[in-house]
């Protein structure tokens, strides 16, 4: 049965020449799990928002959107509020009230449910989501993953028939993402709710969807089941969207059904009947001089609170790309703050370039020695245009006008952000804003660059670009420390990885040995290839190994 | 949970501010201490032939009209309303009404409380209460005023200089002085 | 913590009536018996809530008491029994007694307010506000959500700016400029997030007619009992204040402690009310001891 029918939908934002959405037609059946994917700015968010009249953007719209065979615009507000649920990207911004139970009750209050019904609904939802134990907590104390689950739960409390989610896991760590997605699948499978979700981490979702919609420049490029869409985009520009199994399949010139899940991928690799050869070599990076030395760092936020960092020992060597991994709440950001001198440990020593961090006075540490890209790049900016902001920064760094112009020119050239120079940094999209922020922290020409969750909230394409750019920086002699929960990113680009857990380093090593020594907290390519081809961490390595294997077989 | 050890943060600030406040008050008001006996030990000149004199009286009969406002003790202390019968006192050169009042009340051990000229915005001495009868005790418009020769002077008692033979009356008025004297 | 207190779990309305009765009595009935009851009841209950924290606070309360106490004689010179004279004005025994009474009233109010702040928490405030002005309730709730967020944003932004080298000197004005920059950045970001918040609210049907206000509170018999007891005390206090038969006067000399019917019944009623939370916690404690011994 059709629940949503979209026919020839066109949409144009005011003051904009081109159409944001063009000739969109598709249908969604009751109980379907629909995945909408595409690069940032492809029109995903616009499409989803148009499906929810309360938050539909203003602009010129033509075409039909029928919800349960009635035009969406003609339905009452109550109907839309109750029957279409919408979950947004930012965990911070969509939680409205201060208490968890109040958040759950919020939607029900708005549609005028009585106290008895609300009480029952809260009880039911809390049990379903397992949030009973934090029902009376303050929402500000929840983690990002908990906040997203709360948002989902509070929407579901209104018992909508259609659930729309706009990149709900973009700002979550992989474990929290997996939790969230498995919850969604559970909701779809056991409650029969229709779900439409836009996402850019597709590894998990691709196989679970009934229908996948690939958007490009506001048009539908591919539409169908996972298998159909995979078949149609394999060997195209959009291949990077596919899960690791499918990418390996494509690059090894596989034939037939495309493997989607890790399980299918493993089967595919096993069926190739490879001998374990051409194992990628473990090139031992020669230990250069350390640029950051942390010894027995102890840190806590208050006298009566627990230690966040406990006996943290870490050395970062010159000219390496170090990724500090760990799930949320293990003290990663605190470790960054300690390294950058913005948080002071109560015990232990830190040396930057062989000098104790305390010996750097004023802003001498931040002028040419060390720079930090914060988790939220928006915090970097103080002026209303990017170029003003850069000039302001140069002035503080003590550059004269001539030097400043030269340096800004150079950095903007490198990052290809010249076109944004007169725009307000806060109006840029996630990926653009991050580049602009990266440019700003590079103005001081640091020897060490520390990045806090650089891949949060950017799509896989932008992620790849960022990785390439950072690798270039490393080649040019900069040392990079990235704190991240993105194992794929670390596996692909890092020269050394460390796992932070319980406030200390639990393991450290080059990505290959590191990711091969762990079983769960590892990349999809490793999970696919484990036991079949050992020592591979990225898809490329798997492909290379396969090809090498075939070559030898011949 | 935070404030395990002694005084901290805002609470400490409150205490410190309070101590500073009291210290400042004491500094401004000065610290001239007297025992009760010292205070009442006042010399009143004997009247001789050529000494200048004024006649002084303190009267709160009006308060009796509204005695329901007063408590038992106050009523008892007021009695018939005459606190000081008209009496002749020696006037020293330059004496103001306030100087005389101060001396006379001390001499007769009559309680009197005033606000010094440094304590109000008018820069003038103001008599708040005599014999435990205070301004406002009998309503919002009640208070002590003084008359010289039956007239109510414009200026404060601390500025009014007396001359020989003046008749000074301190009266408790119920209506800002409208109900007494001329 | 405080959640384990029986008194904490009373209905907000009952608690508001209770605290009104207590605070009105301690402030407006000028009578040493009532003030002593208020002070003792308040101190005991607050120590029950705060336990070790109260030990350090005792010093604060004691110092505050003494300071208020000695301030009164500095300003009030009325009274029949002068102890000595200061700058020509008497410092009297009555003023000291009156000062003690005022200090007791202020201290009792502070202590009861402190316990009210622990007992009537954010959730109860949001509920009370929401009952009378539904929009206000939500606004307070959102503000309570917003403030910790803003703090977090501010420190994150401060770190970001610091590591970008923007804090150059120790000069006060440079620091001020620096903080202003952060404030600008943070507020720009909150404008951005407020757009999303309003979207999230609209998506969940905010702004429709006929919305309800849900709360986790419901009225039990014990709530009604507490409210009624408090209300009776409150009425008795008002009668006591209006009749003037319960209060004492300090000037010119301290009047005798009234022991008429009205006064005595006020003492008893106020005493019960002031020690009620302590009694409730004590019975609860004994009950638990009994249950555990049964187990």
Short mmCIF file of N, CA and C in Angstrom, two decimals, chain A residues 49 52 54-55 77-78 81 84 86 88 90-99 101-103 105-115 118-119 122 136 138-140 147 154-155 158 337 340 342 362-363 366 370-372 374 376 378-383 392-393 396-397 426 433 440-441, chain C residues 2-3 121-123 126 137-138 140-146 148-149 152-154 156-170 177-178 181-182 184-186 188-189 192-194 196-218:
data_model
loop_
_atom_site.label_atom_id
_atom_site.label_comp_id
_atom_site.label_asym_id
_atom_site.label_seq_id
_atom_site.Cartn_x
_atom_site.Cartn_y
_atom_site.Cartn_z
N UNK A 49 12.59 17.94 4.09
CA UNK A 49 11.83 19.00 4.78
C UNK A 49 10.52 19.29 4.07
N UNK A 52 7.52 17.47 5.33
CA UNK A 52 7.00 17.81 6.65
C UNK A 52 6.53 19.27 6.60
N UNK A 54 5.27 21.56 8.42
CA UNK A 54 5.60 22.56 9.45
C UNK A 54 6.97 23.18 9.24
N UNK A 55 7.89 22.41 8.67
CA UNK A 55 9.24 22.95 8.54
C UNK A 55 9.66 23.05 7.09
N UNK A 77 -2.86 20.65 10.48
CA UNK A 77 -1.57 20.66 11.15
C UNK A 77 -1.47 19.51 12.14
N UNK A 78 -2.61 19.24 12.80
CA UNK A 78 -2.63 18.19 13.80
C UNK A 78 -2.25 16.86 13.16
N UNK A 81 1.43 16.81 12.34
CA UNK A 81 2.24 16.74 13.56
C UNK A 81 2.22 15.33 14.11
N UNK A 84 3.46 12.42 10.87
CA UNK A 84 4.80 12.45 10.28
C UNK A 84 5.79 12.92 11.34
N UNK A 86 9.74 13.78 12.53
CA UNK A 86 10.95 14.26 11.88
C UNK A 86 12.09 14.35 12.90
N UNK A 88 16.13 15.47 13.35
CA UNK A 88 17.15 16.25 12.64
C UNK A 88 18.57 15.81 12.99
N UNK A 90 21.36 17.65 14.33
CA UNK A 90 22.14 18.07 15.48
C UNK A 90 21.53 17.56 16.79
N UNK A 91 22.28 16.77 17.55
CA UNK A 91 21.74 16.29 18.82
C UNK A 91 21.56 17.45 19.80
N UNK A 92 22.44 18.44 19.70
CA UNK A 92 22.39 19.56 20.65
C UNK A 92 21.14 20.40 20.47
N UNK A 93 20.79 20.67 19.21
CA UNK A 93 19.79 21.71 18.96
C UNK A 93 18.36 21.23 18.96
N UNK A 94 18.13 19.94 18.76
CA UNK A 94 16.72 19.59 18.64
C UNK A 94 16.09 19.15 19.95
N UNK A 95 16.89 19.02 20.99
CA UNK A 95 16.32 18.74 22.30
C UNK A 95 15.86 20.06 22.90
N UNK A 96 14.57 20.15 23.22
CA UNK A 96 14.00 21.45 23.56
C UNK A 96 13.98 21.71 25.06
N UNK A 97 13.62 20.70 25.85
CA UNK A 97 13.38 20.95 27.28
C UNK A 97 14.53 20.44 28.14
N UNK A 98 14.41 20.67 29.44
CA UNK A 98 15.53 20.37 30.32
C UNK A 98 15.51 18.96 30.91
N UNK A 99 14.36 18.32 30.90
CA UNK A 99 14.29 16.98 31.49
C UNK A 99 13.95 15.94 30.41
N UNK A 101 12.06 13.22 30.60
CA UNK A 101 10.63 12.88 30.51
C UNK A 101 9.83 13.99 29.86
N UNK A 102 10.26 15.25 30.12
CA UNK A 102 9.54 16.39 29.54
C UNK A 102 9.71 16.41 28.02
N UNK A 103 10.90 16.03 27.59
CA UNK A 103 11.18 15.96 26.16
C UNK A 103 10.27 14.93 25.50
N UNK A 105 7.40 14.06 26.59
CA UNK A 105 6.00 14.50 26.68
C UNK A 105 5.73 15.68 25.76
N UNK A 106 6.80 16.35 25.32
CA UNK A 106 6.64 17.63 24.61
C UNK A 106 5.67 17.55 23.43
N UNK A 107 5.90 16.60 22.53
CA UNK A 107 5.05 16.48 21.35
C UNK A 107 3.62 16.14 21.71
N UNK A 108 3.47 15.26 22.70
CA UNK A 108 2.13 14.84 23.11
C UNK A 108 1.37 16.00 23.74
N UNK A 109 2.08 16.82 24.50
CA UNK A 109 1.45 18.02 25.07
C UNK A 109 0.93 18.91 23.95
N UNK A 110 1.75 19.06 22.91
CA UNK A 110 1.37 19.95 21.83
C UNK A 110 0.14 19.48 21.08
N UNK A 111 -0.02 18.16 20.93
CA UNK A 111 -1.21 17.71 20.23
C UNK A 111 -2.37 17.49 21.19
N UNK A 112 -2.20 17.92 22.43
CA UNK A 112 -3.32 17.97 23.36
C UNK A 112 -3.70 16.63 23.97
N UNK A 113 -2.71 15.75 24.14
CA UNK A 113 -3.04 14.47 24.77
C UNK A 113 -3.26 14.69 26.27
N UNK A 114 -4.11 13.88 26.88
CA UNK A 114 -4.33 14.08 28.31
C UNK A 114 -3.26 13.35 29.13
N UNK A 115 -3.22 13.69 30.42
CA UNK A 115 -2.11 13.24 31.27
C UNK A 115 -2.01 11.71 31.32
N UNK A 118 -0.39 10.46 28.16
CA UNK A 118 1.03 10.83 28.11
C UNK A 118 1.84 9.92 29.05
N UNK A 119 1.29 9.69 30.25
CA UNK A 119 2.02 8.87 31.21
C UNK A 119 2.26 7.48 30.63
N UNK A 122 4.82 7.59 27.69
CA UNK A 122 6.20 7.75 28.17
C UNK A 122 6.71 6.42 28.70
N UNK A 136 14.63 10.74 34.54
CA UNK A 136 14.58 11.96 35.34
C UNK A 136 15.84 12.80 35.22
N UNK A 138 18.72 15.40 33.61
CA UNK A 138 18.69 16.62 32.82
C UNK A 138 19.20 16.30 31.42
N UNK A 139 18.56 16.87 30.42
CA UNK A 139 18.98 16.55 29.05
C UNK A 139 20.41 17.02 28.77
N UNK A 140 20.85 18.05 29.50
CA UNK A 140 22.19 18.56 29.22
C UNK A 140 23.28 17.58 29.65
N UNK A 147 21.20 11.71 23.26
CA UNK A 147 20.31 12.80 22.83
C UNK A 147 19.59 12.43 21.55
N UNK A 154 11.16 10.72 21.37
CA UNK A 154 10.12 11.72 21.60
C UNK A 154 9.27 11.91 20.36
N UNK A 155 9.85 11.68 19.18
CA UNK A 155 9.05 11.73 17.96
C UNK A 155 8.15 10.50 17.88
N UNK A 158 4.68 10.12 19.65
CA UNK A 158 3.45 10.63 19.04
C UNK A 158 2.86 9.61 18.08
N UNK A 337 42.76 19.00 24.65
CA UNK A 337 42.90 20.23 25.41
C UNK A 337 44.18 20.25 26.23
N UNK A 340 47.07 20.81 23.92
CA UNK A 340 47.09 22.17 23.37
C UNK A 340 47.27 23.22 24.46
N UNK A 342 45.22 24.10 26.80
CA UNK A 342 44.04 24.82 27.28
C UNK A 342 43.43 24.18 28.52
N UNK A 362 52.51 33.82 26.86
CA UNK A 362 51.61 34.56 25.97
C UNK A 362 51.04 33.63 24.92
N UNK A 363 51.10 34.07 23.65
CA UNK A 363 50.59 33.17 22.62
C UNK A 363 51.71 32.55 21.80
N UNK A 366 51.04 29.26 20.32
CA UNK A 366 50.05 29.18 19.24
C UNK A 366 50.48 29.97 18.00
N UNK A 370 51.98 25.37 17.38
CA UNK A 370 50.89 24.42 17.51
C UNK A 370 49.56 25.11 17.18
N UNK A 371 48.70 24.39 16.49
CA UNK A 371 47.37 24.92 16.18
C UNK A 371 46.35 23.84 16.42
N UNK A 372 45.14 24.26 16.77
CA UNK A 372 44.09 23.28 17.04
C UNK A 372 42.87 23.60 16.19
N UNK A 374 39.13 23.00 16.28
CA UNK A 374 38.17 22.49 17.25
C UNK A 374 37.10 21.62 16.58
N UNK A 376 33.91 21.84 16.64
CA UNK A 376 32.92 22.62 15.92
C UNK A 376 33.62 23.80 15.26
N UNK A 378 32.69 26.25 13.76
CA UNK A 378 32.03 27.55 13.90
C UNK A 378 32.68 28.39 14.99
N UNK A 379 33.27 27.73 15.99
CA UNK A 379 33.89 28.46 17.10
C UNK A 379 35.11 29.25 16.67
N UNK A 380 35.65 28.92 15.52
CA UNK A 380 36.88 29.57 15.09
C UNK A 380 36.67 31.02 14.70
N UNK A 381 35.45 31.35 14.28
CA UNK A 381 35.27 32.62 13.60
C UNK A 381 34.70 33.69 14.50
N UNK A 382 35.24 34.91 14.33
CA UNK A 382 34.71 36.02 15.10
C UNK A 382 34.19 37.14 14.20
N UNK A 383 34.60 37.16 12.95
CA UNK A 383 34.19 38.26 12.07
C UNK A 383 33.10 37.79 11.11
N UNK A 392 42.23 39.54 10.67
CA UNK A 392 42.24 39.77 12.12
C UNK A 392 43.21 38.80 12.78
N UNK A 393 43.16 37.57 12.34
CA UNK A 393 44.05 36.55 12.90
C UNK A 393 45.50 36.89 12.60
N UNK A 396 46.87 39.63 14.82
CA UNK A 396 47.20 39.13 16.15
C UNK A 396 48.52 38.36 16.12
N UNK A 397 48.76 37.66 15.02
CA UNK A 397 49.98 36.87 14.92
C UNK A 397 51.20 37.76 14.63
N UNK A 426 29.72 31.53 8.86
CA UNK A 426 28.64 30.74 9.45
C UNK A 426 27.59 30.35 8.41
N UNK A 433 32.80 25.04 5.66
CA UNK A 433 33.14 25.73 6.89
C UNK A 433 34.37 25.10 7.53
N UNK A 440 42.18 28.83 8.65
CA UNK A 440 42.45 29.80 9.71
C UNK A 440 43.51 29.28 10.69
N UNK A 441 43.40 28.01 11.07
CA UNK A 441 44.38 27.52 12.04
C UNK A 441 45.75 27.31 11.39
N UNK C 2 19.13 14.39 47.73
CA UNK C 2 17.86 14.94 48.22
C UNK C 2 16.68 14.13 47.70
N UNK C 3 16.89 13.40 46.60
CA UNK C 3 15.79 12.64 46.02
C UNK C 3 15.31 11.58 47.00
N UNK C 121 12.86 21.86 43.29
CA UNK C 121 13.89 21.89 42.25
C UNK C 121 13.32 22.44 40.94
N UNK C 122 14.17 22.43 39.92
CA UNK C 122 13.79 22.98 38.62
C UNK C 122 12.46 22.41 38.12
N UNK C 123 12.34 21.11 38.28
CA UNK C 123 11.16 20.45 37.73
C UNK C 123 9.88 20.98 38.38
N UNK C 126 9.24 24.54 37.09
CA UNK C 126 8.66 24.49 35.75
C UNK C 126 7.19 24.11 35.85
N UNK C 137 6.11 28.15 31.64
CA UNK C 137 6.68 26.87 32.06
C UNK C 137 7.66 26.35 31.04
N UNK C 138 7.24 26.37 29.80
CA UNK C 138 8.11 25.86 28.73
C UNK C 138 9.35 26.74 28.58
N UNK C 140 10.86 28.52 30.86
CA UNK C 140 11.81 28.25 31.94
C UNK C 140 12.54 26.93 31.65
N UNK C 141 11.76 25.95 31.22
CA UNK C 141 12.35 24.65 30.93
C UNK C 141 13.42 24.78 29.84
N UNK C 142 13.11 25.58 28.81
CA UNK C 142 14.08 25.75 27.73
C UNK C 142 15.31 26.51 28.20
N UNK C 143 15.05 27.50 29.08
CA UNK C 143 16.17 28.29 29.60
C UNK C 143 17.10 27.38 30.40
N UNK C 144 16.50 26.50 31.20
CA UNK C 144 17.30 25.59 32.02
C UNK C 144 18.12 24.66 31.13
N UNK C 145 17.61 24.38 29.96
CA UNK C 145 18.33 23.54 29.02
C UNK C 145 19.43 24.36 28.34
N UNK C 146 19.14 25.65 28.15
CA UNK C 146 20.01 26.50 27.35
C UNK C 146 21.26 26.93 28.10
N UNK C 148 23.25 25.59 30.59
CA UNK C 148 24.45 24.74 30.61
C UNK C 148 25.08 24.61 29.22
N UNK C 149 24.24 24.67 28.20
CA UNK C 149 24.75 24.57 26.84
C UNK C 149 25.61 25.77 26.48
N UNK C 152 28.96 25.54 28.02
CA UNK C 152 29.81 24.60 27.30
C UNK C 152 30.34 25.25 26.01
N UNK C 153 29.40 25.89 25.29
CA UNK C 153 29.78 26.57 24.05
C UNK C 153 30.86 27.60 24.31
N UNK C 154 30.67 28.34 25.40
CA UNK C 154 31.59 29.44 25.69
C UNK C 154 33.00 28.90 25.91
N UNK C 156 34.23 26.02 24.94
CA UNK C 156 34.76 25.43 23.70
C UNK C 156 35.27 26.52 22.77
N UNK C 157 34.52 27.59 22.70
CA UNK C 157 34.89 28.70 21.82
C UNK C 157 36.16 29.38 22.34
N UNK C 158 36.22 29.53 23.68
CA UNK C 158 37.39 30.17 24.28
C UNK C 158 38.65 29.39 23.94
N UNK C 159 38.56 28.07 24.07
CA UNK C 159 39.71 27.23 23.74
C UNK C 159 40.09 27.39 22.28
N UNK C 160 39.06 27.41 21.41
CA UNK C 160 39.33 27.52 19.98
C UNK C 160 40.06 28.82 19.67
N UNK C 161 39.60 29.90 20.27
CA UNK C 161 40.21 31.19 19.99
C UNK C 161 41.61 31.29 20.58
N UNK C 162 41.75 30.70 21.76
CA UNK C 162 43.05 30.74 22.42
C UNK C 162 44.09 30.03 21.57
N UNK C 163 43.74 28.85 21.08
CA UNK C 163 44.72 28.08 20.31
C UNK C 163 44.92 28.66 18.92
N UNK C 164 44.01 29.53 18.49
CA UNK C 164 44.26 30.21 17.22
C UNK C 164 45.19 31.40 17.47
N UNK C 165 45.65 31.56 18.72
CA UNK C 165 46.60 32.60 19.04
C UNK C 165 45.97 33.96 19.26
N UNK C 166 44.67 33.98 19.49
CA UNK C 166 43.99 35.27 19.57
C UNK C 166 44.13 35.95 20.93
N UNK C 167 44.53 35.19 21.94
CA UNK C 167 44.74 35.83 23.24
C UNK C 167 46.21 36.16 23.35
N UNK C 168 46.55 37.45 23.22
CA UNK C 168 47.95 37.78 23.10
C UNK C 168 48.58 38.26 24.38
N UNK C 169 47.87 39.07 25.14
CA UNK C 169 48.56 39.68 26.27
C UNK C 169 47.75 39.52 27.55
N UNK C 170 48.37 39.91 28.63
CA UNK C 170 47.69 39.84 29.92
C UNK C 170 46.94 41.13 30.21
N UNK C 177 38.49 42.40 25.17
CA UNK C 177 38.24 42.33 23.72
C UNK C 177 38.10 40.87 23.30
N UNK C 178 39.00 40.06 23.86
CA UNK C 178 39.00 38.64 23.57
C UNK C 178 37.68 38.00 23.96
N UNK C 181 34.88 38.99 21.72
CA UNK C 181 34.93 38.23 20.47
C UNK C 181 34.27 36.87 20.63
N UNK C 182 34.57 36.21 21.76
CA UNK C 182 33.99 34.90 22.01
C UNK C 182 32.48 35.02 22.13
N UNK C 184 30.57 37.16 20.82
CA UNK C 184 29.99 37.37 19.50
C UNK C 184 29.86 36.05 18.77
N UNK C 185 30.94 35.30 18.81
CA UNK C 185 30.95 34.02 18.11
C UNK C 185 29.88 33.09 18.67
N UNK C 186 29.82 33.05 20.01
CA UNK C 186 28.85 32.15 20.64
C UNK C 186 27.42 32.58 20.33
N UNK C 188 26.37 34.28 17.76
CA UNK C 188 26.07 34.00 16.35
C UNK C 188 25.64 32.55 16.20
N UNK C 189 26.33 31.70 16.96
CA UNK C 189 26.01 30.30 16.87
C UNK C 189 24.66 29.99 17.52
N UNK C 192 21.94 30.65 15.15
CA UNK C 192 21.84 29.55 14.20
C UNK C 192 21.10 28.37 14.82
N UNK C 193 21.46 28.04 16.07
CA UNK C 193 20.84 26.86 16.65
C UNK C 193 19.39 27.14 17.04
N UNK C 194 19.05 28.40 17.33
CA UNK C 194 17.66 28.68 17.69
C UNK C 194 16.73 28.43 16.51
N UNK C 196 17.14 26.00 14.43
CA UNK C 196 16.91 24.55 14.44
C UNK C 196 15.97 24.17 15.58
N UNK C 197 16.17 24.81 16.74
CA UNK C 197 15.29 24.50 17.87
C UNK C 197 13.84 24.78 17.49
N UNK C 198 13.60 25.94 16.87
CA UNK C 198 12.21 26.28 16.55
C UNK C 198 11.67 25.30 15.51
N UNK C 199 12.54 24.86 14.62
CA UNK C 199 12.11 23.87 13.63
C UNK C 199 11.73 22.56 14.34
N UNK C 200 12.58 22.17 15.27
CA UNK C 200 12.32 20.93 16.00
C UNK C 200 11.01 21.03 16.77
N UNK C 201 10.71 22.23 17.31
CA UNK C 201 9.48 22.41 18.05
C UNK C 201 8.27 22.34 17.13
N UNK C 202 8.38 23.02 15.98
CA UNK C 202 7.26 23.01 15.05
C UNK C 202 7.02 21.59 14.51
N UNK C 203 8.12 20.88 14.26
CA UNK C 203 7.98 19.53 13.73
C UNK C 203 7.22 18.64 14.69
N UNK C 204 7.27 18.99 15.98
CA UNK C 204 6.55 18.18 16.94
C UNK C 204 5.25 18.85 17.37
N UNK C 205 4.73 19.69 16.48
CA UNK C 205 3.39 20.21 16.68
C UNK C 205 3.28 21.38 17.63
N UNK C 206 4.39 22.05 17.93
CA UNK C 206 4.30 23.18 18.85
C UNK C 206 3.50 24.32 18.22
N UNK C 207 2.70 25.00 19.05
CA UNK C 207 1.98 26.17 18.57
C UNK C 207 0.54 25.89 18.17
N UNK C 208 0.12 24.64 18.35
CA UNK C 208 -1.27 24.35 18.02
C UNK C 208 -2.17 24.68 19.21
N UNK C 209 -3.43 24.89 18.90
CA UNK C 209 -4.39 25.17 19.98
C UNK C 209 -4.65 23.89 20.77
N UNK C 210 -5.03 24.09 22.02
CA UNK C 210 -5.46 22.95 22.82
C UNK C 210 -4.32 22.08 23.31
N UNK C 211 -3.15 22.68 23.51
CA UNK C 211 -2.05 21.88 24.04
C UNK C 211 -2.26 21.66 25.54
N UNK C 212 -1.73 20.58 26.05
CA UNK C 212 -1.87 20.29 27.47
C UNK C 212 -0.51 20.41 28.14
N UNK C 213 -0.51 20.38 29.46
CA UNK C 213 0.76 20.40 30.18
C UNK C 213 0.82 19.14 31.03
N UNK C 214 1.80 18.32 30.73
CA UNK C 214 1.93 17.07 31.47
C UNK C 214 2.89 17.27 32.62
N UNK C 215 2.63 16.61 33.72
CA UNK C 215 3.61 16.64 34.80
C UNK C 215 3.61 15.28 35.45
N UNK C 216 4.69 15.01 36.13
CA UNK C 216 4.79 13.72 36.78
C UNK C 216 4.22 13.75 38.19
N UNK C 217 3.64 14.92 38.56
CA UNK C 217 3.15 15.05 39.93
C UNK C 217 1.67 14.70 40.00
N UNK C 218 1.29 14.01 41.05
CA UNK C 218 -0.14 13.95 41.33
C UNK C 218 -0.37 14.00 42.83
#
